[in-house]
């Protein structure tokens, strides 16, 4: 069954001096301030499209990796995934780095790396961001 998730942004003013809020409508978990300076310079307590993409990508990747590992008979004890989305004003999103540390009993470092590569290639958010260079750092921890 397909699902649709919704967010709404209210924006006032021009790009450089305007600001807005983005609400996560489907979950209702919050409304967050956004502005150009928080996107192109320092966050200063506000979010950005890139931070929201990083959140989506890190959670999607973690789900895909967890599923792949479980299907291979080596479910993870834990995964910690970080996504760093780089934004260059005037150019756009220039790259994403996914860094994952996993505690996975009974798996080799090579098999963990392969499972992580597979998750990177096949998670729905990675597929949606296929026009962007995505780099992976995967580390199996004891």
mmCIF file with all atom_site columns, C-alpha atoms in Angstrom:
data_model
loop_
_atom_site.group_PDB
_atom_site.id
_atom_site.type_symbol
_atom_site.label_atom_id
_atom_site.label_alt_id
_atom_site.label_comp_id
_atom_site.label_asym_id
_atom_site.label_entity_id
_atom_site.label_seq_id
_atom_site.pdbx_PDB_ins_code
_atom_site.Cartn_x
_atom_site.Cartn_y
_atom_site.Cartn_z
_atom_site.occupancy
_atom_site.B_iso_or_equiv
_atom_site.pdbx_formal_charge
_atom_site.auth_seq_id
_atom_site.auth_comp_id
_atom_site.auth_asym_id
_atom_site.auth_atom_id
_atom_site.pdbx_PDB_model_num
ATOM 1   C CA . UNK A 1 1   ? 0.000  0.000   0.000  1.00 0.00 ? 1   UNK A CA 1
ATOM 2   C CA . UNK A 1 2   ? 1.389  3.391   -0.982 1.00 0.00 ? 2   UNK A CA 1
ATOM 3   C CA . UNK A 1 3   ? 1.741  6.141   1.587  1.00 0.00 ? 3   UNK A CA 1
ATOM 4   C CA . UNK A 1 4   ? 2.045  9.878   1.158  1.00 0.00 ? 4   UNK A CA 1
ATOM 5   C CA . UNK A 1 5   ? 3.778  12.132  3.662  1.00 0.00 ? 5   UNK A CA 1
ATOM 6   C CA . UNK A 1 6   ? 3.220  15.878  3.721  1.00 0.00 ? 6   UNK A CA 1
ATOM 7   C CA . UNK A 1 7   ? 5.133  18.934  4.861  1.00 0.00 ? 7   UNK A CA 1
ATOM 8   C CA . UNK A 1 8   ? 4.103  22.548  4.367  1.00 0.00 ? 8   UNK A CA 1
ATOM 9   C CA . UNK A 1 9   ? 6.262  25.656  4.234  1.00 0.00 ? 9   UNK A CA 1
ATOM 10  C CA . UNK A 1 10  ? 4.961  29.161  4.890  1.00 0.00 ? 10  UNK A CA 1
ATOM 11  C CA . UNK A 1 11  ? 7.411  31.771  3.545  1.00 0.00 ? 11  UNK A CA 1
ATOM 12  C CA . UNK A 1 12  ? 7.322  35.576  3.848  1.00 0.00 ? 12  UNK A CA 1
ATOM 13  C CA . UNK A 1 13  ? 9.558  38.038  2.063  1.00 0.00 ? 13  UNK A CA 1
ATOM 14  C CA . UNK A 1 14  ? 12.329 37.770  -0.477 1.00 0.00 ? 14  UNK A CA 1
ATOM 15  C CA . UNK A 1 15  ? 14.959 35.036  -0.391 1.00 0.00 ? 15  UNK A CA 1
ATOM 16  C CA . UNK A 1 16  ? 17.780 36.929  1.325  1.00 0.00 ? 16  UNK A CA 1
ATOM 17  C CA . UNK A 1 17  ? 15.799 38.747  4.009  1.00 0.00 ? 17  UNK A CA 1
ATOM 18  C CA . UNK A 1 18  ? 12.688 36.584  4.239  1.00 0.00 ? 18  UNK A CA 1
ATOM 19  C CA . UNK A 1 19  ? 11.993 33.628  6.468  1.00 0.00 ? 19  UNK A CA 1
ATOM 20  C CA . UNK A 1 20  ? 9.518  30.889  6.973  1.00 0.00 ? 20  UNK A CA 1
ATOM 21  C CA . UNK A 1 21  ? 8.425  27.811  8.817  1.00 0.00 ? 21  UNK A CA 1
ATOM 22  C CA . UNK A 1 22  ? 8.198  24.221  7.672  1.00 0.00 ? 22  UNK A CA 1
ATOM 23  C CA . UNK A 1 23  ? 5.683  21.970  9.404  1.00 0.00 ? 23  UNK A CA 1
ATOM 24  C CA . UNK A 1 24  ? 5.828  18.202  9.362  1.00 0.00 ? 24  UNK A CA 1
ATOM 25  C CA . UNK A 1 25  ? 2.123  17.736  8.722  1.00 0.00 ? 25  UNK A CA 1
ATOM 26  C CA . UNK A 1 26  ? 1.829  13.964  8.464  1.00 0.00 ? 26  UNK A CA 1
ATOM 27  C CA . UNK A 1 27  ? 3.458  13.225  11.793 1.00 0.00 ? 27  UNK A CA 1
ATOM 28  C CA . UNK A 1 28  ? 2.599  16.465  13.544 1.00 0.00 ? 28  UNK A CA 1
ATOM 29  C CA . UNK A 1 29  ? 5.922  16.339  15.368 1.00 0.00 ? 29  UNK A CA 1
ATOM 30  C CA . UNK A 1 30  ? 6.790  19.955  14.843 1.00 0.00 ? 30  UNK A CA 1
ATOM 31  C CA . UNK A 1 31  ? 7.169  23.194  12.991 1.00 0.00 ? 31  UNK A CA 1
ATOM 32  C CA . UNK A 1 32  ? 10.652 24.497  12.302 1.00 0.00 ? 32  UNK A CA 1
ATOM 33  C CA . UNK A 1 33  ? 12.023 27.902  11.295 1.00 0.00 ? 33  UNK A CA 1
ATOM 34  C CA . UNK A 1 34  ? 13.896 28.285  7.998  1.00 0.00 ? 34  UNK A CA 1
ATOM 35  C CA . UNK A 1 35  ? 15.773 31.180  6.391  1.00 0.00 ? 35  UNK A CA 1
ATOM 36  C CA . UNK A 1 36  ? 18.397 31.790  3.737  1.00 0.00 ? 36  UNK A CA 1
ATOM 37  C CA . UNK A 1 37  ? 21.154 32.615  6.260  1.00 0.00 ? 37  UNK A CA 1
ATOM 38  C CA . UNK A 1 38  ? 20.396 29.376  8.142  1.00 0.00 ? 38  UNK A CA 1
ATOM 39  C CA . UNK A 1 39  ? 20.754 27.514  4.849  1.00 0.00 ? 39  UNK A CA 1
ATOM 40  C CA . UNK A 1 40  ? 23.780 29.224  3.348  1.00 0.00 ? 40  UNK A CA 1
ATOM 41  C CA . UNK A 1 41  ? 25.711 30.233  6.474  1.00 0.00 ? 41  UNK A CA 1
ATOM 42  C CA . UNK A 1 42  ? 25.187 29.127  10.108 1.00 0.00 ? 42  UNK A CA 1
ATOM 43  C CA . UNK A 1 43  ? 22.123 27.192  11.265 1.00 0.00 ? 43  UNK A CA 1
ATOM 44  C CA . UNK A 1 44  ? 21.483 29.501  14.242 1.00 0.00 ? 44  UNK A CA 1
ATOM 45  C CA . UNK A 1 45  ? 18.686 27.335  15.596 1.00 0.00 ? 45  UNK A CA 1
ATOM 46  C CA . UNK A 1 46  ? 16.892 26.994  12.264 1.00 0.00 ? 46  UNK A CA 1
ATOM 47  C CA . UNK A 1 47  ? 16.722 24.089  9.846  1.00 0.00 ? 47  UNK A CA 1
ATOM 48  C CA . UNK A 1 48  ? 17.243 23.905  6.084  1.00 0.00 ? 48  UNK A CA 1
ATOM 49  C CA . UNK A 1 49  ? 16.144 21.748  3.172  1.00 0.00 ? 49  UNK A CA 1
ATOM 50  C CA . UNK A 1 50  ? 19.551 20.061  3.316  1.00 0.00 ? 50  UNK A CA 1
ATOM 51  C CA . UNK A 1 51  ? 19.205 19.161  6.998  1.00 0.00 ? 51  UNK A CA 1
ATOM 52  C CA . UNK A 1 52  ? 15.780 17.700  6.289  1.00 0.00 ? 52  UNK A CA 1
ATOM 53  C CA . UNK A 1 53  ? 17.262 15.701  3.384  1.00 0.00 ? 53  UNK A CA 1
ATOM 54  C CA . UNK A 1 54  ? 20.037 14.490  5.709  1.00 0.00 ? 54  UNK A CA 1
ATOM 55  C CA . UNK A 1 55  ? 17.428 13.324  8.218  1.00 0.00 ? 55  UNK A CA 1
ATOM 56  C CA . UNK A 1 56  ? 15.457 11.532  5.523  1.00 0.00 ? 56  UNK A CA 1
ATOM 57  C CA . UNK A 1 57  ? 18.552 9.924   4.031  1.00 0.00 ? 57  UNK A CA 1
ATOM 58  C CA . UNK A 1 58  ? 20.120 8.745   7.283  1.00 0.00 ? 58  UNK A CA 1
ATOM 59  C CA . UNK A 1 59  ? 16.871 7.161   8.484  1.00 0.00 ? 59  UNK A CA 1
ATOM 60  C CA . UNK A 1 60  ? 16.045 5.556   5.130  1.00 0.00 ? 60  UNK A CA 1
ATOM 61  C CA . UNK A 1 61  ? 19.578 4.161   4.782  1.00 0.00 ? 61  UNK A CA 1
ATOM 62  C CA . UNK A 1 62  ? 19.433 2.739   8.325  1.00 0.00 ? 62  UNK A CA 1
ATOM 63  C CA . UNK A 1 63  ? 16.145 0.991   7.579  1.00 0.00 ? 63  UNK A CA 1
ATOM 64  C CA . UNK A 1 64  ? 17.462 -0.435  4.302  1.00 0.00 ? 64  UNK A CA 1
ATOM 65  C CA . UNK A 1 65  ? 20.701 -1.648  5.886  1.00 0.00 ? 65  UNK A CA 1
ATOM 66  C CA . UNK A 1 66  ? 18.874 -3.170  8.854  1.00 0.00 ? 66  UNK A CA 1
ATOM 67  C CA . UNK A 1 67  ? 16.530 -5.007  6.491  1.00 0.00 ? 67  UNK A CA 1
ATOM 68  C CA . UNK A 1 68  ? 19.353 -6.293  4.281  1.00 0.00 ? 68  UNK A CA 1
ATOM 69  C CA . UNK A 1 69  ? 21.366 -7.514  7.254  1.00 0.00 ? 69  UNK A CA 1
ATOM 70  C CA . UNK A 1 70  ? 18.344 -9.265  8.791  1.00 0.00 ? 70  UNK A CA 1
ATOM 71  C CA . UNK A 1 71  ? 17.485 -10.966 5.490  1.00 0.00 ? 71  UNK A CA 1
ATOM 72  C CA . UNK A 1 72  ? 21.091 -12.248 5.346  1.00 0.00 ? 72  UNK A CA 1
ATOM 73  C CA . UNK A 1 73  ? 20.673 -13.787 8.800  1.00 0.00 ? 73  UNK A CA 1
ATOM 74  C CA . UNK A 1 74  ? 22.793 -11.190 10.619 1.00 0.00 ? 74  UNK A CA 1
ATOM 75  C CA . UNK A 1 75  ? 20.430 -8.604  12.097 1.00 0.00 ? 75  UNK A CA 1
ATOM 76  C CA . UNK A 1 76  ? 22.204 -5.602  13.600 1.00 0.00 ? 76  UNK A CA 1
ATOM 77  C CA . UNK A 1 77  ? 22.339 -4.924  17.314 1.00 0.00 ? 77  UNK A CA 1
ATOM 78  C CA . UNK A 1 78  ? 22.658 -1.247  16.460 1.00 0.00 ? 78  UNK A CA 1
ATOM 79  C CA . UNK A 1 79  ? 23.352 1.119   13.588 1.00 0.00 ? 79  UNK A CA 1
ATOM 80  C CA . UNK A 1 80  ? 24.376 4.761   13.881 1.00 0.00 ? 80  UNK A CA 1
ATOM 81  C CA . UNK A 1 81  ? 24.041 6.568   10.573 1.00 0.00 ? 81  UNK A CA 1
ATOM 82  C CA . UNK A 1 82  ? 25.018 10.151  9.845  1.00 0.00 ? 82  UNK A CA 1
ATOM 83  C CA . UNK A 1 83  ? 24.280 11.936  6.577  1.00 0.00 ? 83  UNK A CA 1
ATOM 84  C CA . UNK A 1 84  ? 26.170 15.115  5.728  1.00 0.00 ? 84  UNK A CA 1
ATOM 85  C CA . UNK A 1 85  ? 24.534 17.042  2.882  1.00 0.00 ? 85  UNK A CA 1
ATOM 86  C CA . UNK A 1 86  ? 26.717 19.778  1.398  1.00 0.00 ? 86  UNK A CA 1
ATOM 87  C CA . UNK A 1 87  ? 25.029 22.850  -0.091 1.00 0.00 ? 87  UNK A CA 1
ATOM 88  C CA . UNK A 1 88  ? 26.946 25.375  -2.178 1.00 0.00 ? 88  UNK A CA 1
ATOM 89  C CA . UNK A 1 89  ? 25.034 28.648  -2.787 1.00 0.00 ? 89  UNK A CA 1
ATOM 90  C CA . UNK A 1 90  ? 24.653 29.250  -6.503 1.00 0.00 ? 90  UNK A CA 1
ATOM 91  C CA . UNK A 1 91  ? 25.400 25.598  -7.259 1.00 0.00 ? 91  UNK A CA 1
ATOM 92  C CA . UNK A 1 92  ? 23.057 23.522  -5.099 1.00 0.00 ? 92  UNK A CA 1
ATOM 93  C CA . UNK A 1 93  ? 23.611 20.250  -3.305 1.00 0.00 ? 93  UNK A CA 1
ATOM 94  C CA . UNK A 1 94  ? 27.102 19.124  -4.227 1.00 0.00 ? 94  UNK A CA 1
ATOM 95  C CA . UNK A 1 95  ? 27.339 15.842  -2.363 1.00 0.00 ? 95  UNK A CA 1
ATOM 96  C CA . UNK A 1 96  ? 26.188 13.607  0.443  1.00 0.00 ? 96  UNK A CA 1
ATOM 97  C CA . UNK A 1 97  ? 28.374 11.563  2.756  1.00 0.00 ? 97  UNK A CA 1
ATOM 98  C CA . UNK A 1 98  ? 26.756 8.692   4.608  1.00 0.00 ? 98  UNK A CA 1
ATOM 99  C CA . UNK A 1 99  ? 28.747 7.396   7.581  1.00 0.00 ? 99  UNK A CA 1
ATOM 100 C CA . UNK A 1 100 ? 27.505 4.293   9.353  1.00 0.00 ? 100 UNK A CA 1
ATOM 101 C CA . UNK A 1 101 ? 28.837 2.434   12.382 1.00 0.00 ? 101 UNK A CA 1
ATOM 102 C CA . UNK A 1 102 ? 27.252 -0.904  13.046 1.00 0.00 ? 102 UNK A CA 1
ATOM 103 C CA . UNK A 1 103 ? 27.307 -3.566  15.720 1.00 0.00 ? 103 UNK A CA 1
ATOM 104 C CA . UNK A 1 104 ? 26.442 -6.726  13.829 1.00 0.00 ? 104 UNK A CA 1
ATOM 105 C CA . UNK A 1 105 ? 27.319 -10.073 15.412 1.00 0.00 ? 105 UNK A CA 1
ATOM 106 C CA . UNK A 1 106 ? 28.484 -12.818 13.069 1.00 0.00 ? 106 UNK A CA 1
ATOM 107 C CA . UNK A 1 107 ? 29.399 -10.695 10.048 1.00 0.00 ? 107 UNK A CA 1
ATOM 108 C CA . UNK A 1 108 ? 32.765 -9.860  8.515  1.00 0.00 ? 108 UNK A CA 1
ATOM 109 C CA . UNK A 1 109 ? 33.860 -6.284  7.823  1.00 0.00 ? 109 UNK A CA 1
ATOM 110 C CA . UNK A 1 110 ? 33.755 -7.081  4.088  1.00 0.00 ? 110 UNK A CA 1
ATOM 111 C CA . UNK A 1 111 ? 30.194 -8.393  4.273  1.00 0.00 ? 111 UNK A CA 1
ATOM 112 C CA . UNK A 1 112 ? 29.133 -5.368  6.315  1.00 0.00 ? 112 UNK A CA 1
ATOM 113 C CA . UNK A 1 113 ? 30.672 -3.059  3.711  1.00 0.00 ? 113 UNK A CA 1
ATOM 114 C CA . UNK A 1 114 ? 28.836 -4.908  0.928  1.00 0.00 ? 114 UNK A CA 1
ATOM 115 C CA . UNK A 1 115 ? 25.521 -4.715  2.805  1.00 0.00 ? 115 UNK A CA 1
ATOM 116 C CA . UNK A 1 116 ? 26.078 -0.978  3.354  1.00 0.00 ? 116 UNK A CA 1
ATOM 117 C CA . UNK A 1 117 ? 26.864 -0.440  -0.344 1.00 0.00 ? 117 UNK A CA 1
ATOM 118 C CA . UNK A 1 118 ? 23.681 -2.293  -1.245 1.00 0.00 ? 118 UNK A CA 1
ATOM 119 C CA . UNK A 1 119 ? 21.635 -0.149  1.154  1.00 0.00 ? 119 UNK A CA 1
ATOM 120 C CA . UNK A 1 120 ? 23.202 3.011   -0.287 1.00 0.00 ? 120 UNK A CA 1
ATOM 121 C CA . UNK A 1 121 ? 22.290 1.967   -3.815 1.00 0.00 ? 121 UNK A CA 1
ATOM 122 C CA . UNK A 1 122 ? 18.776 0.772   -3.047 1.00 0.00 ? 122 UNK A CA 1
ATOM 123 C CA . UNK A 1 123 ? 17.221 2.837   -0.264 1.00 0.00 ? 123 UNK A CA 1
ATOM 124 C CA . UNK A 1 124 ? 14.381 4.917   -1.742 1.00 0.00 ? 124 UNK A CA 1
ATOM 125 C CA . UNK A 1 125 ? 15.920 8.229   -0.678 1.00 0.00 ? 125 UNK A CA 1
ATOM 126 C CA . UNK A 1 126 ? 19.247 7.351   -2.344 1.00 0.00 ? 126 UNK A CA 1
ATOM 127 C CA . UNK A 1 127 ? 17.318 6.543   -5.499 1.00 0.00 ? 127 UNK A CA 1
ATOM 128 C CA . UNK A 1 128 ? 15.464 9.868   -5.298 1.00 0.00 ? 128 UNK A CA 1
ATOM 129 C CA . UNK A 1 129 ? 18.816 11.647  -4.945 1.00 0.00 ? 129 UNK A CA 1
ATOM 130 C CA . UNK A 1 130 ? 20.505 9.716   -7.766 1.00 0.00 ? 130 UNK A CA 1
ATOM 131 C CA . UNK A 1 131 ? 21.682 12.929  -9.447 1.00 0.00 ? 131 UNK A CA 1
ATOM 132 C CA . UNK A 1 132 ? 23.920 13.682  -6.450 1.00 0.00 ? 132 UNK A CA 1
ATOM 133 C CA . UNK A 1 133 ? 27.263 12.093  -5.602 1.00 0.00 ? 133 UNK A CA 1
ATOM 134 C CA . UNK A 1 134 ? 26.756 9.898   -2.539 1.00 0.00 ? 134 UNK A CA 1
ATOM 135 C CA . UNK A 1 135 ? 29.835 8.693   -0.667 1.00 0.00 ? 135 UNK A CA 1
ATOM 136 C CA . UNK A 1 136 ? 29.760 5.901   1.915  1.00 0.00 ? 136 UNK A CA 1
ATOM 137 C CA . UNK A 1 137 ? 31.926 5.276   4.978  1.00 0.00 ? 137 UNK A CA 1
ATOM 138 C CA . UNK A 1 138 ? 30.986 2.025   6.732  1.00 0.00 ? 138 UNK A CA 1
ATOM 139 C CA . UNK A 1 139 ? 32.575 0.768   9.935  1.00 0.00 ? 139 UNK A CA 1
ATOM 140 C CA . UNK A 1 140 ? 31.843 -2.451  11.769 1.00 0.00 ? 140 UNK A CA 1
ATOM 141 C CA . UNK A 1 141 ? 32.409 -2.022  15.506 1.00 0.00 ? 141 UNK A CA 1
ATOM 142 C CA . UNK A 1 142 ? 32.769 -4.667  18.192 1.00 0.00 ? 142 UNK A CA 1
#
